[in-house]
Tab-separated table of C-alpha atoms in Angstrom:
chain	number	residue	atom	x	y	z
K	1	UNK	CA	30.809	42.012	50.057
K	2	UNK	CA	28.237	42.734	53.180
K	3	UNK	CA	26.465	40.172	54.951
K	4	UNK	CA	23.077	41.650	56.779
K	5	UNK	CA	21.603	39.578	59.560
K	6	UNK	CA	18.094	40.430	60.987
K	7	UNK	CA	19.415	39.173	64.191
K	8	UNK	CA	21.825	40.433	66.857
K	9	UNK	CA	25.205	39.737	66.726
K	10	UNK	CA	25.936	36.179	68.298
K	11	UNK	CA	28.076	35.879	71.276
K	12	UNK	CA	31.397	35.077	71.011
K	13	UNK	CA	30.739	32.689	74.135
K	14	UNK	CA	28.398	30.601	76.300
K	15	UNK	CA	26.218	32.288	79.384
K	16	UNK	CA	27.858	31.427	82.765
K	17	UNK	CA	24.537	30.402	83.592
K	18	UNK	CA	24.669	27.807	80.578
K	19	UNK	CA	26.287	24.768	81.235
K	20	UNK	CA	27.356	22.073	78.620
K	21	UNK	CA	25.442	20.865	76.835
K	22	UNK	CA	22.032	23.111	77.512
K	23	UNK	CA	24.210	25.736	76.316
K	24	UNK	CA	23.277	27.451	73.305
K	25	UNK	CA	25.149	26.615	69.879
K	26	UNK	CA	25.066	29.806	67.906
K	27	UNK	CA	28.346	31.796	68.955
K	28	UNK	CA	30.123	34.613	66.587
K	29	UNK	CA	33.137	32.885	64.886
K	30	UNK	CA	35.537	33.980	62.170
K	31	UNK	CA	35.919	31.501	59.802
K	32	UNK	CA	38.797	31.619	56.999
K	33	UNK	CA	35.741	33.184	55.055
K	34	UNK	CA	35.296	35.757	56.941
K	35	UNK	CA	39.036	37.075	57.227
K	36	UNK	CA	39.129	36.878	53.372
K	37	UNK	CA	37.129	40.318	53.431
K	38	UNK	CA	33.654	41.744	53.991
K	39	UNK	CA	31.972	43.168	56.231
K	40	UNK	CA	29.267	41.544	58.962
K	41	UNK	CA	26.236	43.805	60.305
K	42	UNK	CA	23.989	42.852	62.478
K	43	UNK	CA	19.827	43.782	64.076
K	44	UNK	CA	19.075	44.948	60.535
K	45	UNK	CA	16.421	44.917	58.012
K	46	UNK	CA	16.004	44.919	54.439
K	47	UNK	CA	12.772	47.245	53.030
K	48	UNK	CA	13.395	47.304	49.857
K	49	UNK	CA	15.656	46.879	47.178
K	50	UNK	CA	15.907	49.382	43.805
K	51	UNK	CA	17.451	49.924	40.929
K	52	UNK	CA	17.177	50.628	36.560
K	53	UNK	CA	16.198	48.217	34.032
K	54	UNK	CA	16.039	44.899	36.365
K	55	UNK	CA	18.984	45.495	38.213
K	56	UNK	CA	19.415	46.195	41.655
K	57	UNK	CA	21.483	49.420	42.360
K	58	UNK	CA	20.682	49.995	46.349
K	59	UNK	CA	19.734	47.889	48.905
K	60	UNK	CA	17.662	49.932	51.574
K	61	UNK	CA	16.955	48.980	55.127
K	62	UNK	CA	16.701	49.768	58.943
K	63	UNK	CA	18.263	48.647	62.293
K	64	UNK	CA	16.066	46.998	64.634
K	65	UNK	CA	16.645	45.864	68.045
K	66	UNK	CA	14.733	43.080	70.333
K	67	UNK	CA	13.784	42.524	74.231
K	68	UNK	CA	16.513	40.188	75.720
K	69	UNK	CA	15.795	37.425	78.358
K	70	UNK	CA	17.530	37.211	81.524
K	71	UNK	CA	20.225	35.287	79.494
K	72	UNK	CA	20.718	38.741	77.500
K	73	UNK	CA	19.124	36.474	74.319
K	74	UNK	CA	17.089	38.702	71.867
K	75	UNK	CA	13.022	37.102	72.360
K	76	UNK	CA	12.115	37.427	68.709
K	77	UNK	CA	8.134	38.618	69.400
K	78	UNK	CA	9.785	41.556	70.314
K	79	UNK	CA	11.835	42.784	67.055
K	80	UNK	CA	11.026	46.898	66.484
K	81	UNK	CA	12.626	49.255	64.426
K	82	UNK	CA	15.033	51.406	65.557
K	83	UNK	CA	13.331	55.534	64.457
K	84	UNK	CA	15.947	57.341	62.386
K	85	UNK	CA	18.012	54.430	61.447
K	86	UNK	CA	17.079	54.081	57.541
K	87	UNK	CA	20.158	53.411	55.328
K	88	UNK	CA	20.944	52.622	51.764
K	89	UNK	CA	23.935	50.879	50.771
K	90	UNK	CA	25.202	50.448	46.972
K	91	UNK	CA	24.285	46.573	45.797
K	92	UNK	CA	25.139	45.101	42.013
K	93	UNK	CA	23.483	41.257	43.613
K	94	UNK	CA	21.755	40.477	46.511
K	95	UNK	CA	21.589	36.686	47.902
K	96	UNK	CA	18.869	35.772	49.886
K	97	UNK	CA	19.750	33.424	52.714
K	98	UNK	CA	16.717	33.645	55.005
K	99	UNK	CA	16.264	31.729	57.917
K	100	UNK	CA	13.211	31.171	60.431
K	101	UNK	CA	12.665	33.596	63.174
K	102	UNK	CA	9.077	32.669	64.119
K	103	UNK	CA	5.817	31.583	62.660
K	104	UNK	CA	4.212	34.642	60.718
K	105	UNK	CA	1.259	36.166	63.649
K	106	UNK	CA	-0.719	38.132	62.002
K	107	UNK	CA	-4.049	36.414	60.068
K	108	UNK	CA	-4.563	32.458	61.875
K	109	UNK	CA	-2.130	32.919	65.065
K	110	UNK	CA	-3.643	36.112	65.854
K	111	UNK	CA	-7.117	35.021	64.729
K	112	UNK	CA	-6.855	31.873	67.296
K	113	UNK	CA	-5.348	34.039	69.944
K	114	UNK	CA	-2.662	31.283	71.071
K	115	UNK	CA	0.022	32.028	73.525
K	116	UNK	CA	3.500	32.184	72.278
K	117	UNK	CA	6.300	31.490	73.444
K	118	UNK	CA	9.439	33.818	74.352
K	119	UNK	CA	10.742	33.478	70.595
K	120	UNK	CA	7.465	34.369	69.084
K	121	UNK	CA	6.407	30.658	68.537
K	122	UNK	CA	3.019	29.187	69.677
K	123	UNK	CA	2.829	28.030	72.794
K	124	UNK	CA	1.807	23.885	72.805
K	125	UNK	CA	2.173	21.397	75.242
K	126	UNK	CA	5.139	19.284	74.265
K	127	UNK	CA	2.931	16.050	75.379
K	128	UNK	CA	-0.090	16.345	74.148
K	129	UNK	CA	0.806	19.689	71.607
K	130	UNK	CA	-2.134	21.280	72.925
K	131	UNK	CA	-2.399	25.287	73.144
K	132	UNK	CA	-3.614	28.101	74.907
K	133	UNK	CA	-6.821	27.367	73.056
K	134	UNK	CA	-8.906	24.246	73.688
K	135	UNK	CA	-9.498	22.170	70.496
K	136	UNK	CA	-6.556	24.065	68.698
K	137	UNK	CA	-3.435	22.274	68.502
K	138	UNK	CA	0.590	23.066	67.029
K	139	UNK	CA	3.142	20.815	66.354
K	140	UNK	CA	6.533	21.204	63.918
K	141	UNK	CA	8.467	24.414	62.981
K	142	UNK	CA	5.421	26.950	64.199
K	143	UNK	CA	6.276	25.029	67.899
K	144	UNK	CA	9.819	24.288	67.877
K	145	UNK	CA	11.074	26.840	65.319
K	146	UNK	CA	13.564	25.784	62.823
K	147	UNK	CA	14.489	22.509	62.837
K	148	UNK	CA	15.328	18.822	61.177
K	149	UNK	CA	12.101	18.139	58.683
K	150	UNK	CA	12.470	14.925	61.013
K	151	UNK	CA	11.337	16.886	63.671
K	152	UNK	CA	8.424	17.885	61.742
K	153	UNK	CA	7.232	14.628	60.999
K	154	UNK	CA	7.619	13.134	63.881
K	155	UNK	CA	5.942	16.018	65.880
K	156	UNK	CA	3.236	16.077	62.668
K	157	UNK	CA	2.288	12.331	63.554
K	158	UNK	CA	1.966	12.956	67.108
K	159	UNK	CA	-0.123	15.739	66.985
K	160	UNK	CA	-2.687	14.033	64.761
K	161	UNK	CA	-2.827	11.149	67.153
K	162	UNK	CA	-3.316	13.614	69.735
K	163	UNK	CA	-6.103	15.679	67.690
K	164	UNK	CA	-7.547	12.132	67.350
K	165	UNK	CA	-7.896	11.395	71.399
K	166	UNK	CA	-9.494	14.976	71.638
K	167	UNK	CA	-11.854	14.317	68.886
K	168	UNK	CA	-12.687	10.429	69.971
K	169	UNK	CA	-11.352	10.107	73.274
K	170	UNK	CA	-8.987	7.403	72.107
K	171	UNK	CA	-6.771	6.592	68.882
K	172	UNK	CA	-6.117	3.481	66.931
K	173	UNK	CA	-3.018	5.764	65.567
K	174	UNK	CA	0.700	4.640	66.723
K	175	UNK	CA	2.537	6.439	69.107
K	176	UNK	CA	6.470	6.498	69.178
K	177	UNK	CA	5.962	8.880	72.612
K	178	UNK	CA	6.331	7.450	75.990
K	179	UNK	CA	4.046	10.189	77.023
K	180	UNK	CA	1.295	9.887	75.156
């Protein structure tokens, strides 16, 4: 069995410069899993899968690599592929366990020119969820990246009361931030 992951290995620690608790919370571990068997690769990308009569045979992909902040953490916006690194590997099933890297850019983001952020999410005001752009606003998973559908909601609410003060210059809609 191979696990691919689109992004760079982990680290097996915290930053020095990242005390407890802002410290990140995705390290590398080995879990019983893990020293079962299989192989781990990481910075790479499926392009395609192939194969006869419905069932895969190959997986193909490339490496890519990212920027990294001054904490040596990949910024997602920046995600190219690596020339001359195609590969194929033999496959009989592929899983698809897909995570959130960033809002998709091209079409509306681009369109509305917003700033992002270092991971490749837009760019809002966490008080008012305002953007880059007046009269444009972003709020949940395309702010925050992946998170608790709690999050989502919460944010969703408070952006549309916010939306609502823009639009009227006041809102009969709730707020649960001290903000606001």
């Amino acid at each position: 069995m191979t696990t691919i992951e689109l992004l760079p290995q982990p680290p097996e620690g915290r930053h020095a410069s990242e005390p407890w608790p802002q410290a990140k919370k995705y390290y590398f571990n080995v879990s019983s899993s893990h020293e079962e068997g299989g192989t781990r690769d990481y910075a790479m990308m499926t392009t395609k899968l192939t194969g006869e009569e419905g069932q895969v045979q190959r997986l193909h992909g490339v490496r890519v690599e990212f920027d990294r902040d001054r904490l040596d953490r990949p910024l997602m916006n920046t995600m190219r592929v690596v020339p001359g690194s195609e590969f194929s590997i033999p496959a009989t099933l592929v899983l698809l366990a897909m995570g959130f890297v960033h809002p998709v850019h091209e079409g509306l983001i681009a369109d509305l020119r917003v700033a992002l952020d270092p991971r490749g999410n837009v760019r809002a005001d966490t008080r008012r969820f305002a953007t880059s752009e007046p009269g444009v606003f972003a709020a949940g998973d395309c702010r925050r990246g992946q998170s608790l559908v709690v999050w989502a909601q919460w944010e969703g609410r408070e952006a549309a009361r916010c939306v609502d003060m823009y639009l009227q210059g006041n809102s009969r809609l709730q707020s649960r931030n001290a903000h606001v």
